[in-house]
PDB file of C-alpha atoms in Angstrom:
ATOM      1  CA  MET A 114      80.044  57.973  86.796  1.00  0.00           C
ATOM      2  CA  LEU A 115      78.126  60.308  89.115  1.00  0.00           C
ATOM      3  CA  LYS A 116      80.025  58.941  92.056  1.00  0.00           C
ATOM      4  CA  HIS A 117      83.321  59.883  90.383  1.00  0.00           C
ATOM      5  CA  VAL A 118      82.142  63.495  89.881  1.00  0.00           C
ATOM      6  CA  ARG A 119      81.103  63.780  93.527  1.00  0.00           C
ATOM      7  CA  ASN A 120      84.609  62.846  94.667  1.00  0.00           C
ATOM      8  CA  GLU A 121      86.050  65.831  92.774  1.00  0.00           C
ATOM      9  CA  LYS A 122      84.094  68.500  94.658  1.00  0.00           C
ATOM     10  CA  GLY A 123      86.245  71.581  95.190  1.00  0.00           C
ATOM     11  CA  PHE A 124      88.649  70.624  92.412  1.00  0.00           C
ATOM     12  CA  ILE A 125      87.773  73.728  90.393  1.00  0.00           C
ATOM     13  CA  LEU A 126      88.215  75.908  93.493  1.00  0.00           C
ATOM     14  CA  THR A 127      91.660  74.427  94.155  1.00  0.00           C
ATOM     15  CA  ASP A 128      92.656  74.937  90.514  1.00  0.00           C
ATOM     16  CA  SER A 129      91.459  78.527  90.656  1.00  0.00           C
ATOM     17  CA  ILE A 130      93.417  79.286  93.822  1.00  0.00           C
ATOM     18  CA  ILE A 131      96.599  77.770  92.374  1.00  0.00           C
ATOM     19  CA  GLY A 132      96.102  79.795  89.192  1.00  0.00           C
ATOM     20  CA  LEU A 133      95.601  83.000  91.189  1.00  0.00           C
ATOM     21  CA  VAL A 134      98.793  82.348  93.173  1.00  0.00           C
ATOM     22  CA  ILE A 135     100.759  81.878  89.931  1.00  0.00           C
ATOM     23  CA  VAL A 136      99.295  85.042  88.382  1.00  0.00           C
ATOM     24  CA  ALA A 137      99.913  87.045  91.585  1.00  0.00           C
ATOM     25  CA  THR A 138     103.547  85.894  91.678  1.00  0.00           C
ATOM     26  CA  ALA A 139     104.036  86.903  88.048  1.00  0.00           C
ATOM     27  CA  LEU A 140     102.455  90.318  88.694  1.00  0.00           C
ATOM     28  CA  CYS A 141     104.724  90.916  91.699  1.00  0.00           C
ATOM     29  CA  ALA A 142     107.757  90.157  89.532  1.00  0.00           C
ATOM     30  CA  LEU A 143     106.513  92.576  86.856  1.00  0.00           C
ATOM     31  CA  ILE A 144     105.892  95.313  89.415  1.00  0.00           C
ATOM     32  CA  ALA A 145     109.401  94.876  90.858  1.00  0.00           C
ATOM     33  CA  THR A 146     110.885  95.067  87.360  1.00  0.00           C
ATOM     34  CA  TYR A 147     108.878  98.203  86.588  1.00  0.00           C
ATOM     35  CA  THR A 148     110.070  99.848  89.811  1.00  0.00           C
ATOM     36  CA  GLN A 149     113.727  99.081  89.068  1.00  0.00           C
ATOM     37  CA  THR A 150     113.371 100.294  85.489  1.00  0.00           C
ATOM     38  CA  THR A 151     111.809 103.554  86.665  1.00  0.00           C
ATOM     39  CA  LYS A 152     114.619 104.135  89.185  1.00  0.00           C
ATOM     40  CA  ALA A 153     117.252 103.459  86.522  1.00  0.00           C
ATOM     41  CA  SER A 154     115.531 105.863  84.145  1.00  0.00           C
ATOM     42  CA  ILE A 155     115.420 108.620  86.758  1.00  0.00           C
ATOM     43  CA  SER A 156     119.086 108.049  87.611  1.00  0.00           C
ATOM     44  CA  THR A 157     120.062 108.232  83.948  1.00  0.00           C
ATOM     45  CA  THR A 158     118.064 111.430  83.477  1.00  0.00           C
ATOM     46  CA  SER A 159     119.736 113.041  86.503  1.00  0.00           C
ATOM     47  CA  SER A 160     123.224 112.042  85.373  1.00  0.00           C
ATOM     48  CA  THR A 161     122.576 113.283  81.849  1.00  0.00           C
ATOM     49  CA  TYR A 162     121.357 116.653  83.114  1.00  0.00           C
ATOM     50  CA  ALA A 163     124.354 116.934  85.465  1.00  0.00           C
ATOM     51  CA  THR A 164     126.652 116.270  82.503  1.00  0.00           C
ATOM     52  CA  TYR A 165     124.836 118.961  80.547  1.00  0.00           C
ATOM     53  CA  LEU A 166     125.281 121.467  83.401  1.00  0.00           C
ATOM     54  CA  ALA A 167     129.003 120.728  83.747  1.00  0.00           C
ATOM     55  CA  GLN A 168     129.578 120.968  80.008  1.00  0.00           C
ATOM     56  CA  ARG A 169     127.569 124.180  79.700  1.00  0.00           C
ATOM     57  CA  THR A 170     129.494 125.728  82.593  1.00  0.00           C
ATOM     58  CA  LEU A 171     132.856 124.850  81.052  1.00  0.00           C
ATOM     59  CA  GLU A 172     131.716 126.162  77.667  1.00  0.00           C
ATOM     60  CA  ASP A 173     130.633 129.446  79.285  1.00  0.00           C
ATOM     61  CA  ILE A 174     134.100 129.798  80.800  1.00  0.00           C
ATOM     62  CA  LYS A 175     135.671 128.917  77.461  1.00  0.00           C
ATOM     63  CA  GLN A 176     134.407 132.229  76.088  1.00  0.00           C
ATOM     64  CA  SER A 177     137.301 133.743  78.070  1.00  0.00           C
ATOM     65  CA  ASP A 178     139.768 131.459  76.270  1.00  0.00           C
ATOM     66  CA  GLY A 179     142.876 133.353  75.173  1.00  0.00           C
ATOM     67  CA  LYS A 180     142.429 136.315  77.543  1.00  0.00           C
ATOM     68  CA  LEU A 181     144.864 137.320  80.259  1.00  0.00           C
ATOM     69  CA  THR A 182     142.668 135.976  83.051  1.00  0.00           C
ATOM     70  CA  ILE A 183     139.667 133.725  83.456  1.00  0.00           C
ATOM     71  CA  THR A 184     137.019 134.624  85.991  1.00  0.00           C
ATOM     72  CA  LEU A 185     135.547 131.515  87.570  1.00  0.00           C
ATOM     73  CA  PRO A 186     131.841 131.746  88.404  1.00  0.00           C
ATOM     74  CA  ALA A 187     130.587 131.417  91.970  1.00  0.00           C
ATOM     75  CA  PRO A 188     128.818 128.179  92.907  1.00  0.00           C
ATOM     76  CA  ARG A 189     125.197 128.179  91.802  1.00  0.00           C
ATOM     77  CA  THR A 190     122.153 125.974  92.164  1.00  0.00           C
ATOM     78  CA  GLU A 191     119.748 124.946  89.467  1.00  0.00           C
ATOM     79  CA  THR A 192     116.561 122.933  89.847  1.00  0.00           C
ATOM     80  CA  LYS A 193     115.035 120.585  87.320  1.00  0.00           C
ATOM     81  CA  GLY A 194     111.909 118.775  88.381  1.00  0.00           C
ATOM     82  CA  SER A 195     112.345 117.872  92.030  1.00  0.00           C
ATOM     83  CA  VAL A 196     116.145 117.612  91.865  1.00  0.00           C
ATOM     84  CA  GLN A 197     118.382 120.498  92.909  1.00  0.00           C
ATOM     85  CA  TYR A 198     121.844 120.589  91.332  1.00  0.00           C
ATOM     86  CA  THR A 199     124.790 122.578  92.696  1.00  0.00           C
ATOM     87  CA  VAL A 200     127.469 123.564  90.185  1.00  0.00           C
ATOM     88  CA  SER A 201     130.897 124.703  91.356  1.00  0.00           C
ATOM     89  CA  VAL A 202     134.024 125.476  89.351  1.00  0.00           C
ATOM     90  CA  SER A 203     137.628 125.423  90.473  1.00  0.00           C
ATOM     91  CA  GLU A 204     141.073 125.577  88.978  1.00  0.00           C
ATOM     92  CA  VAL A 205     142.904 122.277  89.403  1.00  0.00           C
ATOM     93  CA  ALA A 206     146.477 122.304  90.678  1.00  0.00           C
ATOM     94  CA  VAL A 207     148.826 121.377  87.860  1.00  0.00           C
ATOM     95  CA  THR A 208     150.666 118.960  90.168  1.00  0.00           C
ATOM     96  CA  ALA A 209     147.462 116.899  90.504  1.00  0.00           C
ATOM     97  CA  ILE A 210     147.458 116.098  86.795  1.00  0.00           C
ATOM     98  CA  ALA A 211     149.211 113.124  85.244  1.00  0.00           C
ATOM     99  CA  ASN A 212     151.915 114.158  82.773  1.00  0.00           C
ATOM    100  CA  ALA A 213     151.974 117.683  84.212  1.00  0.00           C
ATOM    101  CA  ASN A 214     155.518 118.115  82.905  1.00  0.00           C
ATOM    102  CA  ASN A 215     154.182 118.044  79.348  1.00  0.00           C
ATOM    103  CA  LEU A 216     151.530 120.681  80.062  1.00  0.00           C
ATOM    104  CA  ASN A 217     151.928 124.026  78.329  1.00  0.00           C
ATOM    105  CA  ALA A 218     152.521 126.781  80.896  1.00  0.00           C
ATOM    106  CA  ASN A 219     149.637 128.806  79.440  1.00  0.00           C
ATOM    107  CA  LEU A 220     147.075 126.018  79.782  1.00  0.00           C
ATOM    108  CA  ARG A 221     144.948 126.056  82.916  1.00  0.00           C
ATOM    109  CA  PRO A 222     143.019 122.972  83.998  1.00  0.00           C
ATOM    110  CA  ILE A 223     139.545 123.886  85.234  1.00  0.00           C
ATOM    111  CA  GLN A 224     137.080 121.480  86.792  1.00  0.00           C
ATOM    112  CA  ALA A 225     133.292 121.747  87.042  1.00  0.00           C
ATOM    113  CA  ILE A 226     131.667 119.672  89.783  1.00  0.00           C
ATOM    114  CA  VAL A 227     127.919 119.072  89.845  1.00  0.00           C
ATOM    115  CA  THR A 228     126.344 117.598  92.988  1.00  0.00           C
ATOM    116  CA  TRP A 229     122.772 116.529  93.667  1.00  0.00           C
ATOM    117  CA  ILE A 230     120.773 114.233  95.937  1.00  0.00           C
ATOM    118  CA  GLU A 231     119.059 111.252  94.360  1.00  0.00           C
ATOM    119  CA  SER A 232     117.088 108.657  96.321  1.00  0.00           C
ATOM    120  CA  GLY A 233     118.592 109.955  99.558  1.00  0.00           C
ATOM    121  CA  GLN A 234     122.169 109.545  98.316  1.00  0.00           C
ATOM    122  CA  ASN A 235     124.644 112.283  97.438  1.00  0.00           C
ATOM    123  CA  ARG A 236     125.708 112.036  93.810  1.00  0.00           C
ATOM    124  CA  SER A 237     128.361 114.036  92.012  1.00  0.00           C
ATOM    125  CA  LEU A 238     129.877 114.392  88.586  1.00  0.00           C
ATOM    126  CA  SER A 239     133.074 116.181  87.677  1.00  0.00           C
ATOM    127  CA  MET A 240     134.302 117.296  84.285  1.00  0.00           C
ATOM    128  CA  MET A 241     137.652 118.856  83.525  1.00  0.00           C
ATOM    129  CA  SER A 242     138.839 120.955  80.631  1.00  0.00           C
ATOM    130  CA  TYR A 243     141.866 123.050  79.726  1.00  0.00           C
ATOM    131  CA  TYR A 244     141.804 126.730  78.823  1.00  0.00           C
ATOM    132  CA  TYR A 245     144.460 128.872  77.270  1.00  0.00           C
ATOM    133  CA  ILE A 246     145.603 131.967  79.143  1.00  0.00           C
ATOM    134  CA  GLN A 247     147.899 134.534  77.462  1.00  0.00           C
TER     135      GLN A 247
END
């Protein structure tokens, strides 16, 4: 029986090393998942804030709804955290809109475009609305 135990020298060390390799592989997978989840969360936060900026800009312009003219604001920048957003507003040509023939002559399509840089890539979001001009 003692002879059998002597032949298994280093067996516990080998088991331990194999166990450590398995645990290390699992930890690497968890770290990669955490990194991807964090990036997705940041991207979602940036897109949500850009949507908020575009909507707020269009709502600010909507206060002029029903007047003779609408004054479009100049492009502006806004920073949240480490991300800088640029908001610009423009009137869209009626010919660029599907079903333009059915569009009331007093409705003006206005588009807000928000741009920002995320993870070294340029991102943008555009939102369009219609406003009534007398």
